[in-house]
Coordinates of C-alpha atoms in Angstrom, one line a residue:
M1 CA -11.2 40.8 6.7
T2 CA -13.5 37.6 6.1
T3 CA -13.0 33.8 7.4
Q4 CA -13.8 30.8 6.4
T5 CA -13.3 27.3 6.8
T6 CA -10.9 24.8 4.5
E7 CA -12.7 21.5 3.6
S8 CA -9.5 19.4 3.8
T9 CA -7.8 20.9 7.2
G10 CA -10.9 22.3 9.0
A11 CA -8.9 25.9 9.9
P12 CA -9.9 28.8 9.5
V13 CA -8.6 30.3 6.5
N14 CA -8.0 34.6 5.7
K15 CA -10.4 34.6 2.8
D16 CA -9.0 38.0 1.5
S17 CA -5.1 36.7 1.5
A18 CA -6.6 33.5 -0.7
T19 CA -4.8 35.1 -4.0
K20 CA -1.4 34.8 -3.3
G21 CA 1.2 31.3 -3.1
L22 CA 3.6 30.5 -0.6
V23 CA 6.5 32.1 -3.3
G24 CA 5.5 35.9 -3.6
L25 CA 5.5 35.3 -7.3
P26 CA 2.8 36.7 -9.5
E27 CA 0.2 33.9 -10.2
N28 CA 0.2 34.2 -14.6
V29 CA 3.9 34.2 -13.7
G30 CA 4.1 31.2 -11.2
R31 CA 1.9 28.8 -13.6
A32 CA 4.0 29.5 -16.9
L33 CA 7.3 28.7 -14.5
A34 CA 5.7 25.8 -13.1
T35 CA 4.4 24.7 -16.7
I36 CA 7.2 25.1 -18.7
G37 CA 10.2 24.0 -15.6
G38 CA 8.2 21.0 -15.8
A39 CA 8.7 20.9 -20.2
L40 CA 12.4 21.8 -19.1
A41 CA 12.5 18.7 -17.2
V42 CA 11.6 16.2 -19.6
V43 CA 14.2 17.8 -21.8
S44 CA 17.4 17.6 -19.7
T45 CA 16.9 14.0 -19.1
F46 CA 17.7 13.6 -22.5
L47 CA 21.3 15.1 -21.6
A48 CA 24.4 14.0 -19.6
W49 CA 23.8 13.9 -16.2
T50 CA 27.9 12.9 -15.1
W51 CA 30.9 12.5 -17.0
T52 CA 31.3 8.4 -15.8
S53 CA 29.4 5.8 -15.5
A54 CA 30.4 4.6 -12.0
F55 CA 26.7 6.2 -10.7
P56 CA 24.0 3.8 -11.5
G57 CA 22.1 3.6 -14.4
D58 CA 24.7 5.3 -17.0
L59 CA 23.6 8.9 -17.1
T60 CA 26.1 9.4 -19.3
V61 CA 24.0 8.8 -22.6
Y62 CA 22.8 11.4 -24.6
G63 CA 19.6 11.4 -26.0
Y64 CA 18.7 8.1 -24.0
P65 CA 17.2 9.3 -20.5
G66 CA 18.4 6.1 -18.3
G67 CA 17.7 5.1 -14.2
L68 CA 17.1 7.9 -12.2
Q69 CA 16.5 9.7 -15.2
V70 CA 13.3 8.0 -16.7
L71 CA 11.7 9.0 -12.8
V72 CA 12.4 12.9 -13.4
L73 CA 11.1 12.5 -16.9
I74 CA 7.5 10.7 -15.4
G75 CA 7.4 13.7 -13.1
G76 CA 8.2 16.5 -15.4
A77 CA 6.0 15.2 -18.7
L78 CA 3.0 15.0 -15.7
T79 CA 3.8 18.4 -14.2
T80 CA 3.3 20.0 -17.6
L81 CA 0.6 17.8 -18.4
F82 CA -1.1 19.8 -14.8
G83 CA 0.0 22.9 -16.3
L84 CA -1.5 23.3 -19.5
A85 CA -4.9 21.5 -18.1
S86 CA -4.8 24.4 -15.6
Y87 CA -5.0 26.5 -18.9
G88 CA -8.1 25.0 -20.3
V89 CA -6.5 22.8 -23.0
K90 CA -8.7 20.8 -24.4
G91 CA -8.8 17.0 -23.8
L92 CA -6.7 17.4 -20.8
R93 CA -9.5 18.9 -18.3
W94 CA -10.7 15.0 -17.7
L95 CA -7.7 14.7 -15.8
T96 CA -8.3 17.5 -12.9
P97 CA -11.4 17.2 -12.1
A98 CA -11.0 18.3 -8.8
G99 CA -9.1 21.3 -10.1
A100 CA -4.9 21.8 -11.5
D101 CA -3.5 23.7 -8.9
G102 CA -2.9 21.1 -6.0
A103 CA -1.9 18.8 -8.4
I104 CA 0.8 20.8 -9.9
K105 CA 2.2 21.5 -6.5
L106 CA 2.3 18.2 -5.2
A107 CA 4.1 16.6 -8.8
A108 CA 6.4 19.4 -9.1
T109 CA 7.4 19.0 -6.0
G110 CA 8.2 15.2 -6.7
T111 CA 10.0 16.1 -9.6
F112 CA 12.1 18.7 -7.7
A113 CA 13.1 15.7 -4.9
T114 CA 14.2 13.2 -7.6
T115 CA 15.8 15.7 -9.5
W116 CA 18.0 16.9 -6.0
Y117 CA 18.3 13.4 -4.6
T118 CA 19.9 12.1 -8.0
V119 CA 22.0 15.3 -7.5
I120 CA 23.1 14.8 -4.5
A121 CA 24.2 10.8 -4.8
I122 CA 26.2 11.8 -8.1
S123 CA 27.8 14.4 -6.0
D124 CA 28.5 11.9 -2.7
E125 CA 29.4 8.9 -4.5
L126 CA 31.5 9.8 -6.9
G127 CA 33.2 13.1 -4.5
G128 CA 31.7 16.7 -4.9
V129 CA 29.7 18.5 -7.7
V130 CA 32.9 18.8 -10.1
N131 CA 31.3 15.2 -11.3
L132 CA 28.1 16.5 -12.6
E133 CA 27.5 17.4 -16.6
P134 CA 25.4 20.2 -17.5
G135 CA 22.1 18.4 -17.8
G136 CA 22.7 17.1 -13.8
Y137 CA 22.9 21.5 -13.3
I138 CA 20.3 21.9 -16.1
A139 CA 17.8 19.6 -14.2
A140 CA 18.6 20.9 -11.0
A141 CA 17.6 24.3 -11.9
V142 CA 14.5 24.0 -14.0
T143 CA 13.1 21.5 -11.3
L144 CA 13.4 24.0 -8.6
A145 CA 12.0 27.0 -10.8
A146 CA 9.5 24.6 -11.7
F147 CA 9.4 24.4 -7.8
L148 CA 8.8 27.4 -6.6
G149 CA 6.7 28.5 -9.7
A150 CA 4.0 25.9 -8.6
F151 CA 4.1 27.2 -5.2
S152 CA 3.5 30.8 -6.5
L153 CA -0.4 29.4 -6.9
P154 CA -2.9 30.9 -4.9
F155 CA -4.2 29.1 -2.3
E156 CA -6.7 29.7 1.6
R157 CA -4.3 30.9 4.0
P158 CA -5.3 29.1 7.6
E159 CA -5.8 32.3 10.0
D160 CA -3.6 32.4 13.0
E161 CA -4.5 32.1 16.2
P162 CA -5.5 34.3 19.1
V163 CA -2.3 34.8 21.3
D164 CA -2.9 34.5 24.8
E165 CA -0.8 35.8 26.5
D166 CA -0.1 33.8 29.4
E167 CA 0.7 30.7 26.5
S168 CA 4.1 28.9 27.9
V169 CA 7.4 28.4 25.7
G170 CA 5.1 25.0 25.0
E171 CA 1.9 26.0 24.2
R172 CA 3.8 29.0 21.5
I173 CA 5.7 26.6 19.8
G174 CA 2.5 23.7 19.7
R175 CA 0.7 26.7 18.1
I176 CA 3.3 27.6 15.2
W177 CA 3.6 24.1 14.7
R178 CA -0.2 23.7 14.3
H179 CA 0.1 26.8 12.1
I180 CA 2.5 25.3 9.9
V181 CA 1.0 22.6 9.0
A182 CA -2.7 24.0 8.8
L183 CA -0.4 26.2 6.1
L184 CA 1.1 23.5 4.0
K185 CA -2.4 21.5 3.8
S186 CA -4.2 24.4 2.6
A187 CA -1.2 25.3 -0.2
V188 CA -1.4 21.9 -1.5
F189 CA -4.8 20.2 -0.7
T190 CA -7.4 22.3 -0.9
P191 CA -10.1 20.9 -2.8
S192 CA -11.4 22.6 -6.0
P193 CA -13.8 20.3 -7.0
A194 CA -15.6 20.7 -10.8
P195 CA -18.4 18.1 -12.3
A196 CA -17.1 14.9 -13.3
R197 CA -18.4 14.1 -17.3
K198 CA -19.9 10.9 -17.3
L199 CA -18.4 8.6 -20.3
P200 CA -19.2 5.8 -22.6
A201 CA -19.4 2.3 -21.3
Y202 CA -16.4 1.4 -23.8
A203 CA -14.9 4.0 -22.7
E204 CA -15.2 3.4 -19.0
I205 CA -13.5 -0.2 -19.9
L206 CA -10.4 1.7 -21.8
V207 CA -9.5 3.7 -18.3
I208 CA -10.0 0.0 -16.2
V209 CA -7.7 -1.8 -18.7
A210 CA -5.2 1.4 -19.0
A211 CA -5.2 1.2 -15.1
M212 CA -4.9 -1.9 -14.8
A213 CA -1.8 -1.5 -17.6
V214 CA 0.0 1.3 -15.5
G215 CA -0.4 -0.5 -12.0
L216 CA 1.5 -3.8 -13.7
T217 CA 4.1 -1.4 -14.9
V218 CA 4.6 0.6 -11.6
F219 CA 4.6 -2.5 -9.8
T220 CA 7.2 -4.7 -12.4
Y221 CA 9.4 -1.6 -12.4
G222 CA 9.7 -1.3 -8.4
I223 CA 9.7 -5.0 -7.4
G224 CA 12.7 -4.6 -10.6
T225 CA 14.8 -1.9 -9.8
E226 CA 18.5 -3.0 -9.9
Y227 CA 20.1 -0.7 -7.1
D228 CA 19.6 1.2 -4.1
E229 CA 19.4 5.1 -5.4
L230 CA 16.5 3.5 -8.1
F231 CA 14.3 2.2 -5.8
V232 CA 14.6 5.4 -3.7
G233 CA 13.8 8.2 -6.8
F234 CA 11.5 5.2 -7.0
L235 CA 9.6 5.9 -3.5
I236 CA 9.8 9.4 -4.5
T237 CA 8.5 10.1 -7.4
V238 CA 5.4 7.5 -6.7
G239 CA 4.4 8.6 -4.4
F240 CA 4.3 12.4 -4.6
L241 CA 3.0 11.5 -8.2
F242 CA 0.3 9.3 -6.8
A243 CA -1.0 12.5 -4.3
A244 CA -1.2 14.7 -7.1
L245 CA -3.2 12.2 -9.5
S246 CA -5.5 11.6 -6.0
K247 CA -5.1 15.5 -5.0
A248 CA -6.1 16.1 -9.2
G249 CA -9.2 13.7 -8.3
L250 CA -8.1 11.8 -11.0
V251 CA -7.6 8.5 -8.9
A252 CA -11.9 8.8 -7.5
R253 CA -12.5 9.1 -10.9
V254 CA -11.4 6.1 -11.6
S255 CA -11.8 4.4 -8.3
A256 CA -16.0 5.6 -9.6
I257 CA -15.1 3.9 -12.9
T258 CA -14.4 0.7 -11.0
G259 CA -16.9 0.6 -8.7
R260 CA -19.6 0.5 -12.1
H261 CA -17.4 -2.4 -13.2
S262 CA -16.6 -4.1 -10.1
T263 CA -16.5 -8.0 -11.7
I264 CA -14.5 -6.6 -14.9
T265 CA -12.2 -4.9 -12.8
M266 CA -11.6 -7.7 -10.8
F267 CA -10.9 -9.8 -13.6
G268 CA -8.9 -7.1 -15.3
A269 CA -6.2 -7.2 -12.1
F270 CA -6.4 -10.6 -12.3
I271 CA -5.1 -11.2 -15.2
A272 CA -2.7 -8.3 -15.4
A273 CA -0.8 -9.9 -12.0
A274 CA -0.9 -13.1 -14.3
L275 CA 0.5 -11.5 -16.8
F276 CA 3.9 -10.4 -13.8
P277 CA 5.5 -14.1 -14.0
F278 CA 5.8 -13.3 -18.0
T279 CA 7.3 -9.9 -17.4
Q280 CA 10.5 -12.0 -16.0
S281 CA 13.2 -13.4 -17.1
D282 CA 14.1 -15.4 -14.1
D283 CA 12.6 -16.5 -10.6
Q284 CA 14.4 -13.2 -9.2
Y285 CA 11.5 -10.7 -8.4
A286 CA 8.4 -13.6 -8.6
T287 CA 9.9 -15.0 -5.3
I288 CA 9.5 -11.3 -3.6
G289 CA 6.0 -11.7 -5.6
V290 CA 4.7 -15.1 -4.2
Y291 CA 5.4 -13.7 -0.9
I292 CA 3.8 -10.5 -1.6
L293 CA 0.8 -12.6 -2.5
I294 CA 1.0 -14.7 0.6
F295 CA 1.3 -11.5 2.9
A296 CA -1.7 -10.0 0.9
T297 CA -3.9 -12.7 1.4
V298 CA -3.9 -13.0 5.1
A299 CA -4.2 -9.1 5.6
L300 CA -7.3 -9.3 3.4
G301 CA -8.5 -12.6 5.7
L302 CA -7.8 -10.1 8.8
N303 CA -9.7 -7.0 7.0
I304 CA -12.8 -9.4 7.7
V305 CA -11.4 -9.1 11.2
V306 CA -10.5 -6.3 11.9
G307 CA -11.9 -3.6 8.2
L308 CA -15.5 -4.9 8.5
A309 CA -15.8 -6.2 12.4
G310 CA -14.0 -4.0 14.2
L311 CA -12.4 -6.8 15.9
L312 CA -8.9 -5.7 17.2
D313 CA -6.8 -9.2 16.3
L314 CA -2.7 -8.5 17.1
G315 CA -2.4 -13.0 16.9
Y316 CA -3.8 -13.1 13.7
V317 CA -0.3 -14.2 12.4
A318 CA -1.1 -17.2 14.4
F319 CA -3.4 -18.7 12.0
L320 CA -1.6 -18.4 9.6
G321 CA 1.3 -21.0 11.7
V322 CA -1.6 -23.2 12.2
G323 CA -2.7 -23.7 8.6
A324 CA 1.0 -23.8 7.7
Y325 CA 2.3 -26.6 10.5
T326 CA -1.1 -28.7 9.8
A327 CA 0.0 -28.9 6.0
A328 CA 3.4 -29.5 6.8
M329 CA 2.2 -32.6 9.0
V330 CA 0.1 -34.0 6.1
S331 CA 2.0 -33.7 2.5
G332 CA 4.9 -36.1 3.3
S333 CA 7.3 -34.1 5.3
P334 CA 10.3 -36.3 6.8
S335 CA 9.9 -34.6 9.4
S336 CA 6.6 -34.7 10.4
P337 CA 5.3 -36.8 12.8
F338 CA 2.8 -38.6 11.2
D339 CA 2.9 -40.8 7.6
L340 CA 1.0 -38.9 5.5
H341 CA 0.9 -37.7 2.0
L342 CA -2.4 -36.3 1.1
P343 CA -3.0 -33.9 -2.1
F344 CA -2.4 -30.5 -1.9
W345 CA -6.6 -29.7 -2.0
L346 CA -7.0 -31.5 0.8
S347 CA -4.3 -30.6 2.8
A348 CA -5.6 -27.0 1.6
L349 CA -8.6 -27.6 3.0
L350 CA -7.5 -29.3 6.0
G351 CA -5.1 -26.1 7.0
A352 CA -7.9 -24.1 6.8
A353 CA -11.0 -26.2 8.6
V354 CA -8.2 -26.6 11.4
A355 CA -7.0 -22.6 11.8
M356 CA -11.2 -22.0 11.8
V357 CA -11.4 -24.5 14.8
F358 CA -8.6 -22.8 16.5
G359 CA -11.2 -19.6 15.7
V360 CA -13.7 -21.1 17.0
L361 CA -12.1 -22.2 20.2
I362 CA -10.0 -19.0 20.9
G363 CA -12.9 -16.9 20.1
A364 CA -15.5 -18.5 21.5
P365 CA -14.8 -17.0 25.4
T366 CA -12.7 -13.7 24.5
L367 CA -14.9 -11.9 22.0
R368 CA -17.5 -11.0 24.6
L369 CA -14.5 -8.3 25.3
R370 CA -14.3 -5.3 23.6
G371 CA -11.3 -3.3 22.5
D372 CA -7.2 -3.2 24.6
Y373 CA -9.3 -6.1 26.3
L374 CA -9.6 -8.4 23.2
A375 CA -6.3 -7.1 21.5
I376 CA -4.5 -8.3 24.5
V377 CA -6.1 -11.6 25.0
T378 CA -5.2 -12.4 20.5
L379 CA -2.0 -11.2 21.1
G380 CA -1.5 -14.0 24.3
F381 CA -3.1 -16.5 21.8
G382 CA -0.3 -15.6 19.2
E383 CA 2.0 -16.0 21.9
I384 CA 0.8 -19.2 22.9
F385 CA 0.7 -20.8 19.9
R386 CA 4.5 -20.0 19.1
I387 CA 5.4 -20.9 22.6
T388 CA 3.3 -24.6 22.3
V389 CA 4.9 -25.4 19.0
L390 CA 8.4 -24.8 20.2
N391 CA 7.7 -27.3 23.2
M392 CA 6.4 -29.6 21.3
D393 CA 10.1 -30.8 20.2
G394 CA 9.7 -34.6 22.6
T395 CA 11.5 -32.9 25.5
S396 CA 9.2 -30.5 27.3
G397 CA 6.1 -31.5 25.4
P398 CA 4.8 -34.1 23.0
D399 CA 7.5 -35.3 19.5
I400 CA 5.2 -33.4 17.1
T401 CA 6.3 -30.3 15.6
N402 CA 10.2 -30.4 16.5
G403 CA 10.4 -27.7 18.5
S404 CA 12.5 -24.9 16.9
N405 CA 13.6 -26.7 14.2
G406 CA 10.5 -26.9 12.9
I407 CA 8.8 -29.4 10.2
S408 CA 11.3 -29.3 7.0
S409 CA 11.7 -31.1 3.4
I410 CA 8.1 -30.3 2.7
P411 CA 7.9 -31.3 -1.3
N412 CA 7.0 -29.3 -3.5
L413 CA 3.4 -29.5 -5.1
D414 CA 2.2 -31.7 -7.9
I415 CA -1.2 -31.0 -9.2
L416 CA -2.7 -33.8 -11.6
G417 CA 1.2 -34.1 -12.9
F418 CA 2.0 -31.0 -12.7
D419 CA 5.3 -30.0 -10.6
F420 CA 5.0 -27.2 -9.1
G421 CA 9.2 -27.3 -8.6
L422 CA 10.1 -27.4 -11.9
E423 CA 10.5 -24.9 -14.8
H424 CA 7.8 -25.0 -17.3
T425 CA 7.7 -23.4 -20.8
I426 CA 3.9 -21.4 -21.2
L427 CA 3.3 -19.9 -24.7
G428 CA 7.0 -19.6 -25.4
F429 CA 8.2 -17.9 -22.1
T430 CA 10.0 -20.0 -19.2
I431 CA 8.4 -19.8 -15.9
G432 CA 10.4 -21.0 -13.0
R433 CA 9.6 -23.0 -9.3
F434 CA 8.2 -19.2 -7.7
A435 CA 6.7 -18.6 -10.6
N436 CA 4.9 -21.2 -10.7
Y437 CA 3.1 -20.5 -6.8
F438 CA 3.1 -17.0 -7.8
L439 CA 0.4 -18.3 -10.6
L440 CA -1.3 -20.8 -7.6
M441 CA -0.9 -18.0 -5.1
L442 CA -2.9 -15.5 -7.0
L443 CA -5.8 -18.0 -7.3
I444 CA -5.8 -18.6 -4.3
T445 CA -6.0 -14.7 -3.4
L446 CA -8.9 -14.5 -6.4
I447 CA -10.8 -16.8 -4.4
V448 CA -10.6 -14.9 -1.0
V449 CA -11.4 -11.6 -3.0
V450 CA -14.8 -13.6 -4.1
V451 CA -15.5 -14.6 -0.6
F452 CA -14.6 -11.1 1.1
K453 CA -16.9 -9.1 -1.1
R454 CA -19.8 -11.6 -1.4
S455 CA -19.7 -11.5 2.3
S456 CA -19.3 -7.9 3.2
D457 CA -22.0 -7.3 0.3
S458 CA -23.9 -9.8 2.6
R459 CA -26.9 -9.9 5.5
I460 CA -23.9 -10.8 7.8
G461 CA -21.3 -8.6 6.2
R462 CA -24.4 -5.5 7.5
A463 CA -24.0 -6.5 10.3
W464 CA -20.7 -7.0 10.7
I465 CA -20.7 -3.4 9.9
A466 CA -23.1 -2.1 12.7
I467 CA -21.3 -3.8 15.0
R468 CA -18.0 -2.1 14.2
E469 CA -20.0 1.1 14.5
D470 CA -21.9 1.1 17.2
E471 CA -22.1 -2.6 18.9
T472 CA -24.4 -1.3 21.6
A473 CA -26.8 0.2 18.8
A474 CA -26.4 -2.9 16.9
L475 CA -28.0 -4.8 20.0
A476 CA -30.6 -2.8 20.4
M477 CA -31.6 -3.4 17.2
G478 CA -31.5 -7.3 17.1
I479 CA -28.3 -8.5 15.9
N480 CA -26.3 -11.3 17.5
G481 CA -23.4 -9.5 18.5
F482 CA -21.4 -12.6 19.8
R483 CA -22.5 -15.1 17.1
V484 CA -21.7 -12.7 14.0
K485 CA -17.5 -11.7 15.4
L486 CA -17.2 -15.4 16.3
I487 CA -18.2 -16.1 12.3
A488 CA -16.1 -13.3 11.0
F489 CA -13.7 -14.3 13.8
A490 CA -13.8 -18.1 12.7
L491 CA -13.7 -17.1 8.6
G492 CA -10.2 -14.5 8.7
A493 CA -9.0 -17.5 10.4
S494 CA -9.6 -20.0 7.3
L495 CA -8.6 -17.6 5.2
A496 CA -5.2 -17.5 6.9
G497 CA -4.9 -21.5 7.1
L498 CA -5.6 -21.3 3.5
A499 CA -2.8 -19.1 2.5
G500 CA -0.5 -20.8 4.9
A501 CA -0.7 -24.0 3.3
V502 CA 0.7 -23.1 0.3
Q503 CA 3.1 -21.0 2.6
A504 CA 4.6 -24.2 4.1
H505 CA 5.0 -25.4 0.4
V506 CA 7.1 -22.2 -0.9
T507 CA 9.5 -21.8 2.1
Y508 CA 10.3 -26.0 2.0
T509 CA 9.9 -25.1 6.4
V510 CA 8.4 -24.3 9.3
T511 CA 9.1 -22.7 12.2
P512 CA 8.2 -21.2 15.2
E513 CA 10.1 -18.3 14.7
Q514 CA 7.6 -17.2 11.1
Y515 CA 5.0 -16.4 13.3
Q516 CA 5.9 -13.8 15.9
F517 CA 4.3 -11.0 16.7
A518 CA 6.6 -8.7 15.6
H519 CA 9.2 -10.7 13.5
V520 CA 12.2 -8.5 10.9
V521 CA 10.5 -10.2 8.1
P522 CA 6.9 -10.0 7.4
P523 CA 4.1 -11.5 7.7
N524 CA 4.1 -11.0 11.2
S525 CA 0.7 -9.7 13.6
A526 CA 2.6 -6.3 13.8
F527 CA 2.8 -6.1 9.6
L528 CA -0.2 -7.5 9.2
L529 CA -2.6 -4.6 11.1
A530 CA -0.3 -2.0 9.2
A531 CA -1.0 -3.6 6.3
V532 CA -4.7 -3.0 6.5
V533 CA -4.6 0.0 8.6
L534 CA -2.1 1.7 5.7
G535 CA -3.9 0.8 2.7
G536 CA -7.5 1.2 3.7
M537 CA -10.0 -0.3 6.5
G538 CA -12.9 -2.4 5.1
T539 CA -11.5 -2.4 1.4
I540 CA -10.6 -4.8 -1.3
A541 CA -7.9 -3.1 -2.8
G542 CA -6.5 -1.5 0.3
P543 CA -5.2 -4.1 1.7
L544 CA -3.6 -5.8 -0.7
V545 CA -1.5 -2.4 -1.9
G546 CA -0.6 -2.2 1.6
A547 CA 0.4 -5.7 2.1
A548 CA 2.5 -5.3 -1.2
L549 CA 4.5 -2.2 0.1
L550 CA 5.2 -3.2 3.3
Y551 CA 6.3 -6.3 2.0
L552 CA 8.3 -4.4 -0.7
I553 CA 10.0 -1.6 1.1
P554 CA 11.6 -3.0 3.9
A555 CA 13.0 -5.7 1.3
K556 CA 14.3 -2.9 -0.5
L557 CA 15.9 -1.1 2.3
Q558 CA 17.9 -3.1 3.7
F559 CA 20.8 -1.3 2.4
L560 CA 19.9 0.8 5.0
G561 CA 21.0 -1.4 7.7
D562 CA 20.7 0.1 11.6
Y563 CA 18.0 2.7 9.7
Q564 CA 16.7 0.8 8.1
L565 CA 13.5 0.5 10.6
F566 CA 13.9 3.8 11.7
A567 CA 13.5 5.5 7.6
F568 CA 10.2 2.5 7.4
G569 CA 8.9 4.1 10.9
V570 CA 9.0 7.6 10.0
A571 CA 7.4 7.2 6.7
L572 CA 4.6 5.7 8.7
V573 CA 4.2 7.6 10.3
L574 CA 4.6 10.5 7.9
L575 CA 1.4 8.5 5.9
M576 CA -0.8 8.6 8.5
R577 CA -0.7 12.0 9.6
F578 CA -1.7 12.8 6.6
R579 CA -3.4 10.2 5.0
P580 CA -4.8 8.4 8.2
E581 CA -7.5 6.9 6.2
G582 CA -5.4 4.7 3.8
L583 CA -4.4 4.7 0.7
I584 CA -7.6 2.9 -0.8
P585 CA -10.1 4.3 1.7
N586 CA -13.2 3.4 2.5
R587 CA -15.8 6.5 1.9
R588 CA -17.6 5.8 5.2
R589 CA -14.0 5.5 6.9
Q590 CA -13.0 8.9 5.3
L591 CA -15.9 11.3 6.3
E592 CA -14.6 10.2 9.7
F593 CA -11.6 11.3 9.2
H594 CA -12.6 14.5 7.2
E595 CA -15.8 15.7 9.0
E596 CA -16.0 18.4 7.5
A597 CA -16.6 17.1 4.0
E598 CA -19.9 17.3 2.5
A599 CA -20.9 13.7 3.1
P600 CA -22.5 11.8 0.1
A601 CA -26.2 10.8 -1.0
V602 CA -24.9 7.8 -1.5
L603 CA -22.1 6.0 0.2
S604 CA -20.8 2.3 -1.1
K605 CA -20.9 -0.8 1.3
T606 CA -17.3 -1.4 0.7
G607 CA -15.5 0.9 -0.9
V608 CA -13.0 0.5 -3.9

């Protein structure tokens, strides 16, 4: 028997058993079952799944998929495409540059999970499986068949660890658990690399446009889900299908294309995001959109401190509060102790400048610390800021911030006669207050992205990365570690202060409770750090995607009540277990978590 090591798990595998799947069906039967099952899942969505419209989405209509059926249709279609690509169908091989088998397994699993979740939800809410129509039974059966067929495809099985006769019960359980995890990871994530065919420049630009359109569609659909069951199904489908596209190598291929056309990608993403308010009929979801942008912008600023410079800052949300309080005090609020009403551009610059000053004042005496000590000090700064503004109420201290009441009645912005508090008609589309602020915050996000990109590509950015990787070695090479870290701290603080200036006008009121380390509603320091780590440290797209997910998911999971944070925490644990480098990782960081993977000839500076 010969053994080798999987590239994905690093565990030894039994090479002789690499021709069998988890399910004991022949490979050709399993492949056909997965492909045909995916196609039949698409057909089943055009049938009625229940007889009554009492279940949300009205799944009683024949010939017109609705609600959760649409998600099953997409999953089934993608499973079928991957299955056909595995047969070598011309024109589909481009979708699976890294192989189709792992992608088939993930897509079939996502389709199966969404379908069975829907069937169980119908039975639970309506009082039993008797409420299912034939379409529901067919969908459940064909997705189960596709799932079993997908896991009949071959993979490299991990070899059993040697058994120690003296091992304890706990050690035995640990050994069995490690083998199960290695078995599942090998079955799904074993790579099958294939050479990529380079496209003409115009075709690559079309790919970027298509990727932006898909991203806008997915985000708009997710943020606009009308009921709880649909959002849960959306999370299941998107999670598995994104993993399938990543496993197929399509995400990496698109990332490489966007890397070659970074300027076009950045402005394309900006235009796609700017179209979002025009897809909404009212301000209901534009409200969530503007808060996501505020959260994402602050997370991107924190990414300079944590992702590039490697400084663990647990009190970063305090800089957002400094900017918000500064802008609130000089924007004409009747609660402000200062009789000032500065124009927005000046109040925003003032908020950024004051936050930067605080960053220097806090960083100068603390940045000589490293690791956990620095984290504890920054956590203390965040609490000091909150307690200070809480006590400046005229009783415990000077009357500046109105204590727990905060600064309220902050007027709407008026820039060159454009009142952000009123509805406006643009190109025949009526956009409301939050849509106005969404477009403004999008412009500020673009500025922050440009600052991040230019900084990371500069000499100082390379110094940050050197400090992050090995501070001792960087100091030996002549880098002034303290100065470099202080610049990162000050720049990150100023970007947070800039976002805080907009937040103050969007929320009308700033209070100390908004700037705790761990607060129920983001942004807070814990969620900001999680957004950076979850999305991908050191990248541009990572914190933006991470912040969007971390804001959107809790907002949509409120129906879980007391179990909301539990479900959210379980999702984070699973994601960090199976993708510790983040959703959109920096290539260097990805290699750190997958050292057995072959290093590329050239590493990008900032990743995607």
